[in-house]
Coordinates of C-alpha atoms and ligand atoms in Angstrom, one line a residue:
Chain A
X1 CA -9.2 45.6 -6.9
X2 CA -7.8 42.2 -7.6
X3 CA -4.4 42.2 -5.9
X4 CA -1.9 39.9 -7.2
X5 CA -3.2 36.8 -8.8
X6 CA -1.5 33.7 -7.5
X7 CA -3.1 31.4 -10.0
X8 CA -4.6 32.3 -13.3
X9 CA -6.7 29.8 -15.2
X10 CA -7.1 30.6 -18.9
X11 CA -9.5 28.9 -21.3
X12 CA -9.1 25.6 -19.5
X13 CA -10.8 22.5 -21.0
X14 CA -10.6 19.2 -19.1
X15 CA -11.4 15.8 -20.5
X16 CA -11.5 12.2 -19.5
X17 CA -10.9 10.4 -22.7
X18 CA -13.4 12.0 -25.1
X19 CA -15.7 13.2 -22.4
X20 CA -15.4 16.9 -21.6
X21 CA -15.9 17.7 -17.9
X22 CA -14.7 21.3 -17.6
X23 CA -15.4 23.8 -20.4
X24 CA -13.6 27.1 -21.1
X25 CA -12.8 27.8 -17.5
X26 CA -11.4 31.2 -16.7
X27 CA -10.5 32.1 -13.1
X28 CA -8.1 34.4 -11.3
X29 CA -7.2 33.3 -7.8
X30 CA -5.8 36.1 -5.7
X31 CA -3.0 35.6 -3.2
X32 CA -3.7 35.2 0.5
X33 CA -7.4 34.7 0.1
X34 CA -9.8 31.7 0.4
X35 CA -11.3 30.9 -2.9
X36 CA -14.3 28.5 -2.9
X37 CA -15.5 26.6 -5.9
X38 CA -19.0 25.5 -5.3
X39 CA -21.4 23.4 -7.4
X40 CA -23.5 20.3 -7.4
X41 CA -22.1 16.8 -8.0
X42 CA -20.3 16.2 -11.3
X43 CA -19.5 19.8 -11.9
X44 CA -15.9 19.1 -12.5
X45 CA -14.6 20.7 -9.3
X46 CA -12.4 17.8 -8.2
X47 CA -11.0 17.5 -11.7
X48 CA -10.2 21.2 -11.7
X49 CA -8.4 21.0 -8.3
X50 CA -6.5 17.9 -9.3
X51 CA -5.4 19.8 -12.4
X52 CA -3.9 22.6 -10.4
X53 CA -1.1 20.4 -8.9
X54 CA -1.1 18.1 -11.9
X55 CA -2.4 15.1 -9.9
X56 CA -4.5 14.6 -13.0
X57 CA -1.4 13.3 -14.7
X58 CA -1.9 10.1 -12.8
X59 CA -5.4 9.5 -14.0
X60 CA -5.6 7.4 -17.1
X61 CA -7.3 9.3 -19.9
X62 CA -7.2 12.7 -18.2
X63 CA -6.4 15.5 -20.7
X64 CA -6.3 19.2 -20.6
X65 CA -6.2 22.1 -23.0
X66 CA -5.6 25.7 -22.0
X67 CA -3.4 27.3 -19.5
X68 CA -2.8 27.5 -15.8
X69 CA -0.3 30.0 -14.6
X70 CA 1.2 29.9 -11.1
X71 CA 2.9 33.2 -10.4
X72 CA 2.7 33.9 -14.1
X73 CA 4.4 30.7 -15.2
X74 CA 2.7 27.9 -16.9
X75 CA 2.4 24.7 -14.9
X76 CA 2.1 22.6 -18.0
X77 CA 5.4 23.7 -19.4
X78 CA 7.7 20.8 -20.2
X79 CA 10.4 22.2 -17.9
X80 CA 8.2 22.2 -14.8
X81 CA 9.4 19.9 -12.1
X82 CA 6.1 18.2 -11.2
X83 CA 7.2 17.0 -7.8
X84 CA 8.2 20.5 -6.9
X85 CA 4.9 21.9 -8.2
X86 CA 3.1 19.5 -6.0
X87 CA 5.1 20.7 -3.0
X88 CA 4.1 24.3 -3.9
X89 CA 0.5 23.4 -4.5
X90 CA -0.5 21.0 -1.7
X91 CA -3.6 19.0 -1.7
X92 CA -6.0 17.8 1.1
X93 CA -8.4 15.1 0.1
X94 CA -12.1 14.7 1.0
X95 CA -11.5 11.7 3.3
X96 CA -8.8 11.8 5.9
X97 CA -5.8 9.8 4.6
X98 CA -3.3 9.2 7.3
X99 CA -0.6 7.0 6.0
X100 CA 0.0 3.8 8.1
X101 CA 2.8 5.3 10.2
X102 CA 3.2 7.5 13.3
X103 CA 1.8 11.0 13.6
X104 CA 5.3 12.4 13.4
X105 CA 6.2 10.4 10.4
X106 CA 3.0 11.5 8.6
X107 CA 3.8 15.1 9.0
X108 CA 7.5 14.7 8.3
X109 CA 6.7 12.6 5.2
X110 CA 7.2 15.3 2.7
X111 CA 10.3 16.8 4.4
X112 CA 11.9 13.4 4.6
X113 CA 11.4 12.7 0.9
X114 CA 14.0 15.0 -0.4
X115 CA 16.3 14.7 2.6
X116 CA 17.4 18.3 2.4
X117 CA 16.6 19.1 6.0
X118 CA 18.4 18.1 9.1
X119 CA 16.6 16.1 11.8
X120 CA 16.3 19.2 14.0
X121 CA 14.8 21.2 11.1
X122 CA 12.3 18.4 10.4
X123 CA 11.2 18.3 14.0
X124 CA 10.9 22.0 14.1
X125 CA 8.8 22.0 10.9
X126 CA 6.6 19.2 12.2
X127 CA 5.8 21.2 15.3
X128 CA 5.2 24.4 13.4
X129 CA 2.8 22.6 11.0
X130 CA 0.9 20.9 13.8
X131 CA 0.5 24.2 15.6
X132 CA -0.8 25.9 12.4
X133 CA -3.4 23.2 11.9
X134 CA -4.3 23.5 15.6
X135 CA -3.5 19.9 16.3
X136 CA -0.3 20.4 18.4
X137 CA -2.0 20.4 21.8
X138 CA -3.9 17.3 21.0
X139 CA -0.9 15.2 19.9
X140 CA 2.2 16.7 21.3
X141 CA 2.5 13.9 23.9
X142 CA 1.9 11.1 21.5
X143 CA 3.8 12.0 18.3
X144 CA 5.0 8.4 17.9
X145 CA 1.7 6.7 18.1
X146 CA 0.0 5.6 14.9
X147 CA -1.9 8.3 13.1
X148 CA -4.8 6.0 12.5
X149 CA -5.7 6.2 16.2
X150 CA -6.7 9.8 15.9
X151 CA -10.3 10.8 15.5
X152 CA -11.5 11.7 12.0
X153 CA -11.3 15.4 12.6
X154 CA -7.8 15.1 14.0
X155 CA -6.8 13.0 11.1
X156 CA -8.0 15.6 8.7
X157 CA -6.1 18.3 10.6
X158 CA -3.1 16.0 10.4
X159 CA -3.5 15.9 6.6
X160 CA -3.5 19.7 6.6
X161 CA -0.4 19.8 8.8
X162 CA 1.2 17.3 6.4
X163 CA 0.7 19.7 3.6
X164 CA 1.7 22.7 5.6
X165 CA 5.0 21.0 6.5
X166 CA 5.9 21.2 2.9
X167 CA 5.8 25.0 3.2
X168 CA 3.5 25.3 0.2
X169 CA 2.3 28.4 -1.4
X170 CA -1.2 27.2 -2.4
X171 CA -3.4 24.7 -0.5
X172 CA -6.1 22.8 -2.3
X173 CA -8.8 21.3 -0.2
X174 CA -11.4 19.0 -1.8
X175 CA -14.4 18.9 0.6
X176 CA -12.1 18.5 3.5
X177 CA -14.9 18.4 6.1
X178 CA -17.3 16.1 4.3
X179 CA -16.6 13.3 6.7
X180 CA -16.4 15.4 9.8
X181 CA -18.7 16.5 12.7
X182 CA -19.6 20.2 13.1
X183 CA -17.1 20.8 15.9
X184 CA -14.1 19.4 14.0
X185 CA -15.4 21.3 11.0
X186 CA -15.4 24.6 12.9
X187 CA -11.9 24.0 14.1
X188 CA -10.7 23.4 10.6
X189 CA -12.5 26.5 9.3
X190 CA -10.8 28.5 12.0
X191 CA -7.4 27.3 11.1
X192 CA -8.0 28.0 7.4
X193 CA -8.9 31.6 8.2
X194 CA -5.7 31.9 10.1
X195 CA -3.8 30.2 7.3
X196 CA -4.8 32.5 4.5
X197 CA -2.4 35.1 6.0
X198 CA 0.4 33.0 4.7
X199 CA -1.1 30.8 2.0
X200 CA -3.5 31.0 -0.9
X201 CA -6.3 28.6 -0.3
X202 CA -8.7 27.0 -2.8
X203 CA -11.4 24.9 -1.3
X204 CA -14.3 22.9 -2.6
X205 CA -16.6 23.4 0.5
X206 CA -18.9 20.6 1.4
X207 CA -21.8 23.0 2.0
X208 CA -22.7 26.5 0.7
X209 CA -22.8 27.6 4.3
X210 CA -19.1 26.7 4.6
X211 CA -18.3 28.8 1.6
X212 CA -20.2 31.7 3.2
X213 CA -18.4 31.4 6.5
X214 CA -14.8 31.3 5.2
X215 CA -14.5 32.2 1.5
X216 CA -13.4 35.6 0.3
X217 CA -14.6 34.7 -3.2
X218 CA -16.7 32.0 -4.7
X219 CA -17.0 30.5 -8.2
X220 CA -20.1 28.6 -9.0
X221 CA -19.7 25.7 -11.5
X222 CA -22.4 23.6 -13.0
X223 CA -21.8 20.6 -15.3
X224 CA -18.4 21.9 -16.2
X225 CA -19.4 25.5 -16.9
X226 CA -18.4 28.4 -14.8
X227 CA -21.7 30.2 -14.2
X228 CA -20.7 33.0 -11.9
X229 CA -17.9 34.2 -9.7
X230 CA -17.1 37.1 -7.4
X231 CA -16.8 38.3 -3.8
X232 CA -18.7 35.8 -1.7
X233 CA -21.2 38.1 0.0
X234 CA -22.0 39.8 -3.3
X235 CA -22.6 36.5 -5.1
X236 CA -24.6 35.2 -2.1
X237 CA -26.8 38.3 -1.7
X238 CA -27.4 39.2 -5.3
X239 CA -26.5 36.4 -7.6
X240 CA -26.4 37.6 -11.2
X241 CA -27.4 34.3 -12.8
X242 CA -30.7 32.5 -12.1
X243 CA -29.0 29.1 -11.9
X244 CA -26.7 30.5 -9.1
X245 CA -29.8 31.7 -7.3
X246 CA -31.4 28.3 -7.7
X247 CA -28.4 26.5 -6.4
X248 CA -28.0 28.9 -3.4
X249 CA -31.6 28.5 -2.5
X250 CA -31.3 24.8 -2.6
X251 CA -33.4 24.2 -5.7
X252 CA -30.9 21.6 -7.0
X253 CA -27.7 20.0 -6.1
Chain B
X1 CA -42.0 -27.9 1.9
X2 CA -40.6 -24.5 2.6
X3 CA -38.2 -23.9 5.4
X4 CA -38.6 -20.6 7.2
X5 CA -35.7 -18.2 7.5
X6 CA -35.0 -19.1 11.2
X7 CA -34.8 -22.8 10.5
X8 CA -32.5 -22.4 7.5
X9 CA -30.3 -20.1 9.5
X10 CA -30.0 -22.8 12.2
X11 CA -29.3 -25.5 9.7
X12 CA -26.7 -23.4 7.9
X13 CA -25.0 -22.6 11.2
X14 CA -24.9 -26.2 12.2
X15 CA -23.4 -27.3 8.9
X16 CA -20.8 -24.6 8.9
X17 CA -19.9 -25.4 12.5
X18 CA -19.6 -29.1 11.7
X19 CA -17.3 -28.4 8.7
X20 CA -15.1 -26.1 10.8
X21 CA -15.0 -28.6 13.6
X22 CA -14.2 -31.5 11.3
X23 CA -11.2 -29.6 9.8
X24 CA -9.9 -28.6 13.1
X25 CA -10.2 -32.1 14.5
X26 CA -8.4 -33.6 11.5
X27 CA -5.6 -31.1 11.5
X28 CA -5.0 -31.2 15.2
X29 CA -5.1 -35.0 15.3
X30 CA -2.4 -35.2 12.7
X31 CA -0.2 -32.6 14.4
X32 CA -0.7 -34.0 17.9
X33 CA -0.1 -37.5 16.8
X34 CA 3.2 -36.6 15.2
X35 CA 4.2 -34.4 18.1
X36 CA 3.3 -37.2 20.7
X37 CA 5.3 -39.7 18.7
X38 CA 8.1 -37.3 17.8
X39 CA 8.8 -35.0 20.8
X40 CA 10.2 -37.8 23.0
X41 CA 12.9 -38.4 20.4
X42 CA 14.0 -34.8 20.4
X43 CA 16.9 -34.3 22.8
X44 CA 20.0 -32.2 22.9
X45 CA 21.9 -34.9 21.2
X46 CA 19.2 -35.2 18.4
X47 CA 19.6 -31.5 17.7
X48 CA 23.4 -31.3 17.8
X49 CA 24.8 -34.6 16.4
X50 CA 25.0 -35.6 12.8
X51 CA 23.2 -38.8 11.9
X52 CA 25.1 -42.0 12.5
X53 CA 24.4 -45.5 11.0
X54 CA 22.2 -44.1 8.2
X55 CA 20.1 -42.2 10.6
X56 CA 19.4 -45.1 13.0
X57 CA 21.1 -43.3 15.7
X58 CA 22.8 -39.9 16.3
X59 CA 21.0 -36.7 15.6
X60 CA 19.9 -34.7 12.6
X61 CA 22.0 -31.5 13.0
X62 CA 23.3 -31.7 9.4
X63 CA 19.8 -31.9 8.1
X64 CA 18.6 -29.0 10.2
X65 CA 21.5 -26.8 8.8
X66 CA 20.8 -28.1 5.3
X67 CA 17.1 -27.3 5.5
X68 CA 17.7 -23.8 6.8
X69 CA 20.3 -23.0 4.2
X70 CA 18.4 -24.3 1.2
X71 CA 15.3 -22.4 2.4
X72 CA 17.3 -19.3 3.0
X73 CA 18.9 -19.3 -0.5
X74 CA 15.5 -19.9 -2.0
X75 CA 13.8 -17.0 -0.1
X76 CA 16.7 -14.6 -0.5
X77 CA 16.8 -15.1 -4.2
X78 CA 13.0 -15.4 -4.9
X79 CA 11.7 -12.6 -2.7
X80 CA 13.3 -9.6 -4.5
X81 CA 12.5 -11.0 -7.9
X82 CA 8.9 -11.8 -6.9
X83 CA 8.3 -8.5 -5.3
X84 CA 10.0 -6.7 -8.2
X85 CA 7.7 -8.5 -10.7
X86 CA 4.7 -7.7 -8.6
X87 CA 5.6 -4.0 -8.5
X88 CA 6.2 -4.1 -12.2
X89 CA 2.8 -5.7 -12.8
X90 CA 0.9 -3.4 -10.5
X91 CA 2.6 -0.1 -10.8
X92 CA 4.6 0.2 -14.0
X93 CA 2.4 -1.2 -16.7
X94 CA -1.1 -1.0 -17.8
X95 CA -3.1 -4.2 -18.1
X96 CA -2.2 -5.5 -21.5
X97 CA -0.6 -8.3 -23.4
X98 CA 2.7 -8.2 -21.4
X99 CA 1.0 -8.4 -18.0
X100 CA -1.3 -11.1 -19.2
X101 CA 1.7 -13.2 -20.4
X102 CA 3.6 -12.7 -17.2
X103 CA 0.5 -13.5 -15.0
X104 CA -0.3 -16.5 -17.2
X105 CA 3.2 -17.8 -16.9
X106 CA 3.3 -17.3 -13.1
X107 CA 0.0 -19.1 -12.7
X108 CA 1.0 -22.0 -14.9
X109 CA 4.3 -22.2 -13.0
X110 CA 2.4 -22.4 -9.8
X111 CA 0.5 -25.4 -10.9
X112 CA 3.4 -27.5 -12.1
X113 CA 4.3 -30.5 -9.8
X114 CA 7.4 -29.8 -7.9
X115 CA 9.2 -32.8 -9.3
X116 CA 9.3 -31.0 -12.7
X117 CA 11.2 -28.2 -11.0
X118 CA 13.4 -30.8 -9.5
X119 CA 14.2 -32.2 -12.9
X120 CA 14.8 -28.8 -14.4
X121 CA 17.1 -27.9 -11.5
X122 CA 18.9 -31.2 -11.9
X123 CA 19.5 -30.6 -15.6
X124 CA 20.2 -26.9 -15.4
X125 CA 22.0 -26.2 -12.1
X126 CA 23.4 -29.6 -11.2
X127 CA 24.6 -30.7 -14.6
X128 CA 24.7 -27.8 -17.1
X129 CA 26.0 -25.2 -14.6
X130 CA 28.1 -27.8 -12.9
X131 CA 27.0 -26.8 -9.5
X132 CA 26.6 -30.5 -8.6
X133 CA 24.2 -31.7 -5.9
X134 CA 24.5 -28.7 -3.6
X135 CA 22.6 -26.3 -1.3
X136 CA 23.0 -23.7 -4.0
X137 CA 21.4 -26.0 -6.7
X138 CA 18.6 -27.0 -4.3
X139 CA 18.0 -23.4 -3.1
X140 CA 17.9 -22.0 -6.6
X141 CA 15.5 -24.7 -7.7
X142 CA 13.3 -24.0 -4.7
X143 CA 13.5 -20.3 -5.6
X144 CA 12.0 -20.9 -9.0
X145 CA 9.4 -23.1 -7.5
X146 CA 8.2 -20.5 -5.0
X147 CA 8.5 -17.5 -7.3
X148 CA 4.9 -17.7 -8.6
X149 CA 3.6 -17.8 -5.1
X150 CA 5.5 -14.8 -4.1
X151 CA 4.5 -12.9 -7.2
X152 CA 0.9 -13.7 -6.8
X153 CA 0.6 -12.9 -3.1
X154 CA 2.6 -9.7 -3.4
X155 CA 0.6 -8.6 -6.4
X156 CA -2.6 -9.1 -4.5
X157 CA -1.3 -7.4 -1.5
X158 CA -0.1 -4.4 -3.5
X159 CA -3.4 -4.2 -5.4
X160 CA -5.4 -3.9 -2.2
X161 CA -3.5 -0.8 -1.2
X162 CA -6.0 2.0 -1.8
X163 CA -5.1 4.2 -4.7
X164 CA -5.5 7.1 -2.4
X165 CA -2.2 6.2 -0.6
X166 CA -0.3 6.5 -3.9
X167 CA -2.0 9.9 -4.6
X168 CA -1.2 11.1 -1.1
X169 CA 2.4 10.2 -1.8
X170 CA 2.5 12.0 -5.1
X171 CA 0.6 15.0 -3.8
X172 CA 3.3 15.4 -1.1
X173 CA 6.0 15.5 -3.8
X174 CA 7.0 11.9 -3.9
X175 CA 8.5 10.5 -7.0
X176 CA 6.9 7.3 -8.3
X177 CA 9.6 5.2 -6.6
X178 CA 9.2 7.0 -3.3
X179 CA 5.4 6.7 -3.5
X180 CA 5.8 3.0 -4.0
X181 CA 8.5 2.3 -1.4
X182 CA 7.2 4.7 1.3
X183 CA 3.4 4.4 1.0
X184 CA 2.5 1.3 -1.0
X185 CA 4.9 -1.3 0.1
X186 CA 4.6 -0.6 3.9
X187 CA 0.8 -1.0 3.6
X188 CA 1.2 -4.2 1.5
X189 CA 3.9 -5.6 3.8
X190 CA 1.7 -8.0 5.8
X191 CA 0.3 -9.6 2.7
X192 CA 3.8 -9.9 1.1
X193 CA 5.2 -11.5 4.3
X194 CA 2.3 -13.9 4.2
X195 CA 3.4 -15.1 0.8
X196 CA 6.9 -15.4 1.9
X197 CA 5.9 -17.5 4.9
X198 CA 3.8 -19.7 2.7
X199 CA 6.8 -20.2 0.4
X200 CA 9.1 -21.0 3.3
X201 CA 6.7 -23.7 4.3
X202 CA 6.8 -25.2 0.8
X203 CA 10.6 -25.1 0.7
X204 CA 10.9 -26.8 4.1
X205 CA 8.3 -29.4 3.1
X206 CA 9.7 -30.2 -0.3
X207 CA 11.2 -33.6 -0.9
X208 CA 11.4 -34.8 -4.4
X209 CA 12.8 -31.6 -6.0
X210 CA 15.4 -31.1 -3.3
X211 CA 16.5 -34.6 -3.4
X212 CA 17.2 -34.3 -7.1
X213 CA 19.2 -31.0 -6.7
X214 CA 20.7 -30.9 -3.2
X215 CA 21.4 -34.6 -2.9
X216 CA 20.9 -36.7 0.2
X217 CA 24.3 -36.9 2.0
X218 CA 24.3 -37.0 5.8
X219 CA 27.5 -35.0 6.1
X220 CA 27.5 -31.5 7.7
X221 CA 27.6 -29.0 4.8
X222 CA 30.6 -26.7 4.8
X223 CA 29.7 -24.3 2.1
X224 CA 26.8 -23.5 -0.2
X225 CA 28.3 -25.9 -2.7
X226 CA 28.1 -28.8 -0.3
X227 CA 25.4 -31.3 -0.9
X228 CA 22.9 -31.9 1.9
X229 CA 19.9 -33.8 3.0
X230 CA 17.1 -31.6 4.1
X231 CA 14.9 -32.7 7.0
X232 CA 11.9 -33.6 4.8
X233 CA 14.2 -35.8 2.6
X234 CA 15.7 -37.4 5.7
X235 CA 12.2 -38.1 7.0
X236 CA 11.2 -39.6 3.7
X237 CA 14.2 -41.8 3.5
X238 CA 14.0 -42.9 7.1
X239 CA 10.3 -43.8 6.8
X240 CA 10.4 -45.2 3.3
X241 CA 13.3 -47.5 3.8
X242 CA 12.2 -48.4 7.3
X243 CA 15.4 -47.3 8.8
X244 CA 14.1 -45.8 12.0
X245 CA 10.5 -44.9 12.5
X246 CA 11.4 -43.3 15.9
X247 CA 13.8 -40.9 14.3
X248 CA 11.5 -40.3 11.4
X249 CA 8.8 -39.1 13.8
X250 CA 11.4 -37.0 15.7
X251 CA 12.4 -35.3 12.4
X252 CA 8.7 -34.7 11.5
X253 CA 8.0 -33.3 14.9
X254 CA 10.9 -30.9 14.5
X255 CA 9.8 -29.9 11.1
X256 CA 6.4 -29.0 12.4
X257 CA 8.0 -27.0 15.3
X258 CA 10.3 -25.3 12.9
X259 CA 7.5 -24.2 10.6
X260 CA 5.5 -23.0 13.6
X261 CA 8.5 -21.0 14.9
X262 CA 9.0 -19.4 11.5
X263 CA 5.4 -18.5 11.3
X264 CA 5.3 -17.0 14.8
X265 CA 8.6 -15.2 14.3
X266 CA 7.6 -13.6 11.1
X267 CA 4.2 -12.6 12.4
X268 CA 5.8 -11.0 15.4
X269 CA 8.1 -9.1 13.2
X270 CA 5.4 -7.8 11.0
X271 CA 3.2 -6.9 13.9
X272 CA 5.9 -4.9 15.4
X273 CA 6.4 -3.1 12.2
X274 CA 2.7 -2.6 11.5
X275 CA 1.7 -1.6 14.9
X276 CA 3.9 1.5 14.5
X277 CA 1.4 2.6 11.9
X278 CA -2.0 1.2 12.9
Ligands
ATP301 N1 -11.1 9.0 -13.6 C1 -12.2 9.4 -14.3 N2 -12.4 8.8 -15.5 C2 -13.5 9.2 -16.2 N3 -14.4 10.1 -15.8 C3 -14.2 10.7 -14.6 C4 -13.1 10.4 -13.8 N4 -13.2 11.1 -12.7 C5 -14.3 11.9 -12.8 N5 -14.9 11.6 -14.0 C6 -16.1 12.3 -14.4 O1 -15.9 13.7 -14.6 C7 -17.0 14.4 -14.2 C8 -16.6 15.5 -13.1 O2 -16.1 14.8 -12.0 P1 -15.5 15.6 -10.7 O3 -15.1 14.5 -9.8 O4 -14.5 16.5 -11.2 O5 -16.8 16.4 -10.2 P2 -17.1 17.1 -8.9 O6 -17.6 18.4 -9.2 O7 -15.9 17.0 -8.0 O8 -18.2 16.2 -8.3 P3 -18.5 15.7 -6.8 O9 -19.4 16.8 -6.2 O10 -19.2 14.4 -7.0 O11 -17.2 15.5 -6.1 C9 -18.0 13.4 -13.6 O12 -19.0 13.2 -14.6 C10 -17.2 12.2 -13.4 O13 -18.0 11.0 -13.7
MG302 MG1 -15.5 16.1 -6.1

């Protein structure tokens, strides 16, 4: 049933200093699907996402035990090139974060870092990424204007394009629509559904409804524990755990 | 007696207004007074001729060149060290004993009267390193003097860059150095430039310390090892010894104009750079 697992999380424990925020997490994330991790505040979702591309390394006091396999290989292995891992596992943050530069330079940022691509290739990559994130038509005539002048929704699609331009394999999105209006949100959801053909997507949706609309599978986390996971419509229609039911019916969170 | 909110609001507003007005009036009177007295003295000849007769006649071209060179040496030397230290303090260490020592030293250095730097420069550069009274000795002394300012303003500017920018850099596969140079520094640039402008102002205005290290000759410098008399020193000598009040005002007016030009120029540069991103 589960096709190929892109990411396998095994017995993952995450800590900040002595405080444990994720306990014994086990998840398999299939390729080319949208996987949503839902849960109330402080469930450890952001921490989990930040572990998957080792952004956690940057946080003082963050520690992990256990294993995360990307295509069967441990991401914690000493030989792993962390900058390459982060290119393979891209991240979109909860607030739009355009860098203080032009639209073009934002999207080209990752490609320009390692300087492996020619100018024409970079331009081609930027256009492709902007098309995939459904932003191309909005910005094609003003690629050289500052990214900060875009609307919030456009900025967030720019951030998605910026990740897509890295040609990643996995895209992590941490509540990407929490700062956006419903129309921008719908646009981003549409593009995500398109994008799963080519990428594996893990999202912390900002509402349960969003998970319902786009996710193939969901996992429900509560205070660092994985309570339940499965195919979205199954979990949503017949939750096995009472706490999942409570959460889905809005009794807490 | 209690004053109601509306009244206290009005009183506060009036007081703040008066304070601001007072400051503006004082500042502008000084500047305008000097400009009125000085600008008539400024002529093509004043700008292009070297002083004659101790500065009673002729121009101040050698002082203009000297000022620009001393300042340039100071800024070119101090800026990379200052920004480097600020990057080290903000990005490469955790708060601890080392950062506290560096910051404490920088802060203490900032509070030292400039004449002390002058004395140090005189003993170390002029005598010990045998550089003599020269643009180089003066510039290096000024560099040490402005270093704390540049460190502090750069550090503040870098600290205000949201951490998210760094994380965005890293998450897009940047190395630490790339994250710093491509995301942090561009955002911090306006603040850093501000510190540099402030420092330029201090170099241009300094008298005692440059006099001790760069000398006070009126000849046109021919190399960085030539001694020179900066405009501030020239002004000081002209006024102090009563040589020529007219030329002293001319020099002062030119100093003010120079500082204004540097300010405007740098700001335009930064704006051009920044407006590409904002
Ligand atoms: N840098 C940090 N240092 C210490 N503790 C942290 C840090 N970041 C997060 N935590 C703690 O870890 C726990 C999990 O946080 P996390 O951000 O992963 O939760 P979340 O599920 O994403 O919550 P939210 O819904 O608020 O985004 C919280 O209790 C939080 O206070
Ligand atoms: Mg979170």
